[in-house]
Coordinates of N, CA and C in Angstrom, one line a residue:
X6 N -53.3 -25.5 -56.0 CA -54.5 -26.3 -56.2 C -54.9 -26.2 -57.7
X7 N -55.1 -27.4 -58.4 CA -55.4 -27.2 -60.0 C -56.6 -27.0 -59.7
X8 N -57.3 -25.8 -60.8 CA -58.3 -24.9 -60.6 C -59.1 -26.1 -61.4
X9 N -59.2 -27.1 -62.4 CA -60.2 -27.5 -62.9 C -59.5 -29.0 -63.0
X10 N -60.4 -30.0 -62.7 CA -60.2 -31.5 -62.7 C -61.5 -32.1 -63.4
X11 N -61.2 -32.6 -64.8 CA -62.3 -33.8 -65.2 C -62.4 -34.9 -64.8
X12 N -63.3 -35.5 -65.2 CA -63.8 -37.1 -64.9 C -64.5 -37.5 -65.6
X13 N -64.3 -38.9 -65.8 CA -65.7 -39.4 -66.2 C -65.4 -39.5 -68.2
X14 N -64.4 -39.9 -68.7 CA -63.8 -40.2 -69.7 C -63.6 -42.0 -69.6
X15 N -63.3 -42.8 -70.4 CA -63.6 -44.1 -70.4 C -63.5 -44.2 -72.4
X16 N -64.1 -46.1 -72.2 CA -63.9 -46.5 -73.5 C -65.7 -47.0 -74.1
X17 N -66.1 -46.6 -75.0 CA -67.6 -46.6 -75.7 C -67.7 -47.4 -76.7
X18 N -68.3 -47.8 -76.8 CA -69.0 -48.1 -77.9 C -69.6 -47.2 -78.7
X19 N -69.6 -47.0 -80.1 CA -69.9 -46.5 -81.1 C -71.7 -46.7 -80.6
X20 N -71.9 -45.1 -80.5 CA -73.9 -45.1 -80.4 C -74.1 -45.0 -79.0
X21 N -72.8 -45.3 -77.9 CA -72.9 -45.3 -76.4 C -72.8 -43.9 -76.4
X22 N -72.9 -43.4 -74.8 CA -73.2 -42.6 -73.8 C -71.9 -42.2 -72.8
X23 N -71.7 -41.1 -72.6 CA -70.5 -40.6 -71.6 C -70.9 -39.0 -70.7
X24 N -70.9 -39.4 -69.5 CA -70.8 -37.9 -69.1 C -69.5 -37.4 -68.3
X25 N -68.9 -36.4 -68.9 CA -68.1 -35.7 -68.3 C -68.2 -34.9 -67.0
X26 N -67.5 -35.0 -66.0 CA -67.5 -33.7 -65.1 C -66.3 -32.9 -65.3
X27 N -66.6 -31.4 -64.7 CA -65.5 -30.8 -64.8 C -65.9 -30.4 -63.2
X28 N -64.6 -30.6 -62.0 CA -65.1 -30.0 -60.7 C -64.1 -28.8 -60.5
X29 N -64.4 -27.8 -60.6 CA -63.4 -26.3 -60.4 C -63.7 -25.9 -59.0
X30 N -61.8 -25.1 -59.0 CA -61.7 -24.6 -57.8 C -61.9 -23.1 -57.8
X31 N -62.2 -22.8 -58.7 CA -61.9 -21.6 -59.2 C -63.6 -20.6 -58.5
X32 N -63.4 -19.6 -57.7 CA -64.5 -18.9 -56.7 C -64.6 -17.4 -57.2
X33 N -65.6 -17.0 -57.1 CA -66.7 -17.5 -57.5 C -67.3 -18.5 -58.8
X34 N -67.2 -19.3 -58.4 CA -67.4 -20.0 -59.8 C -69.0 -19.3 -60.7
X35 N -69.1 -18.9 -60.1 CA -70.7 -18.6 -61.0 C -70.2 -17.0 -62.2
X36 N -68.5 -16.9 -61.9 CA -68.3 -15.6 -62.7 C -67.4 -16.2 -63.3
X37 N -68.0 -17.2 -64.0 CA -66.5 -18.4 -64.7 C -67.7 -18.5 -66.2
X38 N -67.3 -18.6 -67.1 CA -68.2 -19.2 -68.2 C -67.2 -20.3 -68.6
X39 N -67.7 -21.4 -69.1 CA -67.1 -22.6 -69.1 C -66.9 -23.4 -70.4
X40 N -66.2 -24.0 -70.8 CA -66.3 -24.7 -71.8 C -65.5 -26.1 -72.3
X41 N -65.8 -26.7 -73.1 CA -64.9 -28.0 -73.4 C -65.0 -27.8 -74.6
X42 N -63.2 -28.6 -74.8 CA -62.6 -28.7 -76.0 C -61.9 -29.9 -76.1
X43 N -61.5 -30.7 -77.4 CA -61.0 -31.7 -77.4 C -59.7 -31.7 -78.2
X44 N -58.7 -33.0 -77.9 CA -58.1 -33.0 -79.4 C -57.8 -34.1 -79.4
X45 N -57.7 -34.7 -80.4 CA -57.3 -35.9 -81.1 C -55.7 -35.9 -81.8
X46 N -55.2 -37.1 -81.6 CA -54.5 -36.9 -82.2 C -53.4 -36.4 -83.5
X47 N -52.5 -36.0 -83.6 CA -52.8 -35.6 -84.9 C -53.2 -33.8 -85.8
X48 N -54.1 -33.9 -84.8 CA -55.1 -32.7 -85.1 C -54.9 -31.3 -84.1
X49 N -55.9 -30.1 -84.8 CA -55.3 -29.3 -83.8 C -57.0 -29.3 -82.6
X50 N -56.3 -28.2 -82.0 CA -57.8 -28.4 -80.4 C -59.1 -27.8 -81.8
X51 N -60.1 -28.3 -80.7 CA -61.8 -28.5 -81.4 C -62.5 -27.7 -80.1
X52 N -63.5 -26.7 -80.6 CA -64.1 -26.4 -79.7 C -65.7 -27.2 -79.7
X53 N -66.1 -27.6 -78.6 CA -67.2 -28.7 -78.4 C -68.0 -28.1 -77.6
X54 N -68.2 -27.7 -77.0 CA -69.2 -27.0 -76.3 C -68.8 -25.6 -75.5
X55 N -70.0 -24.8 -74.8 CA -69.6 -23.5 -73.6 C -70.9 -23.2 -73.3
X56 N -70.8 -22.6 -71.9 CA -72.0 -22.3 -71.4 C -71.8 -20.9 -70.6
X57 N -72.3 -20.1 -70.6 CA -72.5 -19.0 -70.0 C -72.3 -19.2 -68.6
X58 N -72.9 -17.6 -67.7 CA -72.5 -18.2 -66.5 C -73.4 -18.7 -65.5
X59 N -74.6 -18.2 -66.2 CA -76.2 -18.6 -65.6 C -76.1 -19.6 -66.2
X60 N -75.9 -20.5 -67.1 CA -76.2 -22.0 -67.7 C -77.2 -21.5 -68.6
X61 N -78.1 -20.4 -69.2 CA -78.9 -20.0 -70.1 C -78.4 -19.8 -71.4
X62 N -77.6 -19.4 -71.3 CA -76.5 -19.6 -73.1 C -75.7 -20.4 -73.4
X63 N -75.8 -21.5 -74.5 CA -75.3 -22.4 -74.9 C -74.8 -22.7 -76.3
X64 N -73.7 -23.2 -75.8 CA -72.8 -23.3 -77.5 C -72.4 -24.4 -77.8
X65 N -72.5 -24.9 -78.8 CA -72.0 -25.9 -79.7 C -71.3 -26.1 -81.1
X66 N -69.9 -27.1 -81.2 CA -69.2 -27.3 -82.1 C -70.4 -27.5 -83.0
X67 N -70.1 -27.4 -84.0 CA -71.0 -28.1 -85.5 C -71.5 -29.9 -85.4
X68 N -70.1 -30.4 -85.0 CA -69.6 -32.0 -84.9 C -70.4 -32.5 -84.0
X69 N -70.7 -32.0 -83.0 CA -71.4 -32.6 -82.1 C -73.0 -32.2 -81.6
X70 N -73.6 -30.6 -82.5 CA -75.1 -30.5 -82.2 C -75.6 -31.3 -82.3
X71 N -76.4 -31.2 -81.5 CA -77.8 -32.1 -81.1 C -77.6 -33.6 -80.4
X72 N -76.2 -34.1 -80.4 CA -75.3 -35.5 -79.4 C -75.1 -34.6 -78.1
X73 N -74.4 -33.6 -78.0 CA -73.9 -33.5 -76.5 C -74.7 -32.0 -76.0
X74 N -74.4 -32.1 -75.1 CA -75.3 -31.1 -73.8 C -74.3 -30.8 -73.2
X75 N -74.3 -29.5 -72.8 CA -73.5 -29.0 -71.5 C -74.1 -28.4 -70.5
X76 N -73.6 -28.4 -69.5 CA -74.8 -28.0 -68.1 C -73.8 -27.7 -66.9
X77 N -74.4 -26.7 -66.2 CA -73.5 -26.6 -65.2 C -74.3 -26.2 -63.8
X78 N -73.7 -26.4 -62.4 CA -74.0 -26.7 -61.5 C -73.2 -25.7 -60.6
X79 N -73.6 -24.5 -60.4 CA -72.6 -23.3 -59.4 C -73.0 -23.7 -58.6
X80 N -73.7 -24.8 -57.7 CA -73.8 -25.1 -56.4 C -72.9 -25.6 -56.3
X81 N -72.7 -26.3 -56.9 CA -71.4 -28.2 -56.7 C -70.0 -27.5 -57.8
X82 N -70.1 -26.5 -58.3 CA -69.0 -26.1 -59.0 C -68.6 -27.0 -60.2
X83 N -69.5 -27.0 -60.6 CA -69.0 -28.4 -61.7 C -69.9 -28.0 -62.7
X84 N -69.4 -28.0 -64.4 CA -70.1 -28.3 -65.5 C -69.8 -29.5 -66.0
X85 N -71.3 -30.0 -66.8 CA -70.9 -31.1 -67.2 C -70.6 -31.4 -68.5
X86 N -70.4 -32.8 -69.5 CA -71.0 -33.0 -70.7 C -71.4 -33.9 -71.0
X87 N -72.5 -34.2 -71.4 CA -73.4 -35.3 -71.6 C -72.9 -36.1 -72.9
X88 N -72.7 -37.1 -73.7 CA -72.4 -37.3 -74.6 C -73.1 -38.3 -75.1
X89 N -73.9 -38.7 -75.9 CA -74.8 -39.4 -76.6 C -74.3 -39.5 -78.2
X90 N -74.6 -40.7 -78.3 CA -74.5 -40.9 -79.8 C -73.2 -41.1 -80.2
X91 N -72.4 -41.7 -79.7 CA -71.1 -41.1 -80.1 C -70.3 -42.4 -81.3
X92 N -69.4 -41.4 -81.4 CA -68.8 -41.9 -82.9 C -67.6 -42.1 -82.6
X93 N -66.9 -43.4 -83.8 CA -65.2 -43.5 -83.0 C -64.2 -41.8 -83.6
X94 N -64.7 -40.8 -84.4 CA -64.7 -39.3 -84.6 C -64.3 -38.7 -83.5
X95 N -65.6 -39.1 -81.8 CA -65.3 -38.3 -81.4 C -63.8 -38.7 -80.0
X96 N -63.3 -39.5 -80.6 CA -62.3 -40.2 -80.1 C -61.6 -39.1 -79.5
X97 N -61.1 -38.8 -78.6 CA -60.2 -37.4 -78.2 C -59.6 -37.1 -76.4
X98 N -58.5 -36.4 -76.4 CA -58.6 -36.2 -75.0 C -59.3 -34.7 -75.1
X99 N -60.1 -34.6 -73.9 CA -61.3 -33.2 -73.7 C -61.1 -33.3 -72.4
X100 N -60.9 -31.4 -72.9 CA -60.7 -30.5 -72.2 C -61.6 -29.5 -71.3
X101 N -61.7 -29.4 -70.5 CA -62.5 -28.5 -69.5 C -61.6 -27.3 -69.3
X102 N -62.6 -26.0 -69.4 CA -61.5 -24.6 -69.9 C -62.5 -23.7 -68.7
X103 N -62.1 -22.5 -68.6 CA -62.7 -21.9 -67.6 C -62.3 -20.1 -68.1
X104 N -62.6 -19.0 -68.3 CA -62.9 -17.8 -69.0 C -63.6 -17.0 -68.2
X105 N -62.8 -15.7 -67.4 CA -64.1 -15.1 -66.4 C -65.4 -14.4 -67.5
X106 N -66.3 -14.4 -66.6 CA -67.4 -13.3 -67.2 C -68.3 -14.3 -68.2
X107 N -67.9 -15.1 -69.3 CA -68.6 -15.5 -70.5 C -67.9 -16.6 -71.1
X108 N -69.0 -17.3 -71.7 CA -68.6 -18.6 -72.7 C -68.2 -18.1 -73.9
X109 N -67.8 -19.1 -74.8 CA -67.6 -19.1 -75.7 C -66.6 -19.7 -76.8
X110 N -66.7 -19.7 -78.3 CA -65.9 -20.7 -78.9 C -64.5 -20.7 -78.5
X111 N -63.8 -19.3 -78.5 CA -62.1 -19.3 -78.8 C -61.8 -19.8 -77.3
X112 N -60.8 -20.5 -77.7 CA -60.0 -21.0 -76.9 C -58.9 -19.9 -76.6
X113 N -58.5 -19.3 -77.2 CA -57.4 -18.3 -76.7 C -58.0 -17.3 -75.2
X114 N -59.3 -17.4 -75.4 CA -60.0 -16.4 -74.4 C -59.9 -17.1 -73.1
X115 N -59.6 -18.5 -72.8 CA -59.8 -19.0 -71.8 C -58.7 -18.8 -70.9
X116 N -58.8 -18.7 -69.7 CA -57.9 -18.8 -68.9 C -57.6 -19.9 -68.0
X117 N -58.1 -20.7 -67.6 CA -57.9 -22.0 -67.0 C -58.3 -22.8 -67.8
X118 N -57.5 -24.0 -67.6 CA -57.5 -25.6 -68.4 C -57.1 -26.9 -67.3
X119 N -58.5 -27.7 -67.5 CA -58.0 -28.7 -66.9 C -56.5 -30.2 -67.5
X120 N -56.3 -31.1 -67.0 CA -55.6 -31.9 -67.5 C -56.0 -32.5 -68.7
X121 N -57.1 -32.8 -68.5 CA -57.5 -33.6 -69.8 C -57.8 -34.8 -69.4
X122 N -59.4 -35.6 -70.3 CA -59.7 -36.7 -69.5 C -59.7 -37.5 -71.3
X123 N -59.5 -38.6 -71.1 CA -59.3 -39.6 -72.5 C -60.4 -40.1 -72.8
X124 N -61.4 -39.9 -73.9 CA -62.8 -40.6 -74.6 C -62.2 -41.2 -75.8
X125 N -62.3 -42.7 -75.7 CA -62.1 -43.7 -76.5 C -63.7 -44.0 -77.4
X126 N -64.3 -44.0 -78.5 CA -65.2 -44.2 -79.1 C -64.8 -45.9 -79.8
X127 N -65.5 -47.0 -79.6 CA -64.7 -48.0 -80.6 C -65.9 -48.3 -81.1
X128 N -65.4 -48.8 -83.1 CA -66.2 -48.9 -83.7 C -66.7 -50.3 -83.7

């Protein structure tokens, strides 16, 4: 069973709106701290958001403070990302990551990865 599946990736308009799901399999999910990361072509992975495992600690890339939100849902097993304001920058495929115990920037710390869902920004 793949432990983490996004959704909710598409094509925007520059200044539009996107929310991501990430729905994991992964149990207890409430001892998962979570995060998304992107990459663009070209370039190497970006860390974009993480959330603890209560949803009370929150992290954000530089690139994206104060446009995106992350939030998560141990009922439904799903974190989200909200994305506002977006730029053809934030053009990328993004990644849903999963890390027991705690959020946070490195990616090396994570241990589950979803497939990846494709955010097209056009100018």
């Amino acid at each position: 069973q793949v432990p983490l599946v996004e959704s909710g990736g598409g094509l925007v308009q520059a200044g539009g709106s996107l929310r991501l799901s990430c729905a994991a399999s992964l149990r207890p999910f409430s001892t998962y701290g979570m995060g998304w990361f992107r990459q663009a072509p070209g370039k190497e992975r970006e860390f974009v958001a993480a959330i603890n495992l209560s949803g009370a600690n929150l992290y954000y890339g530089d690139s994206v403070k104060g446009r995106f939100t992350i939030s998560r849902d141990n009922a439904k097993n799903t974190v989200y990302l909200q994305m506002s304001s977006l730029k053809p920058e934030d053009t990328a495929v993004y990644y849903c990551a999963a890390r027991p115990y705690s959020g946070g920037s490195d990616s090396s710390q994570y241990r589950y990865w979803g497939q990846g869902t494709q955010v097209t920004v056009s100018s």
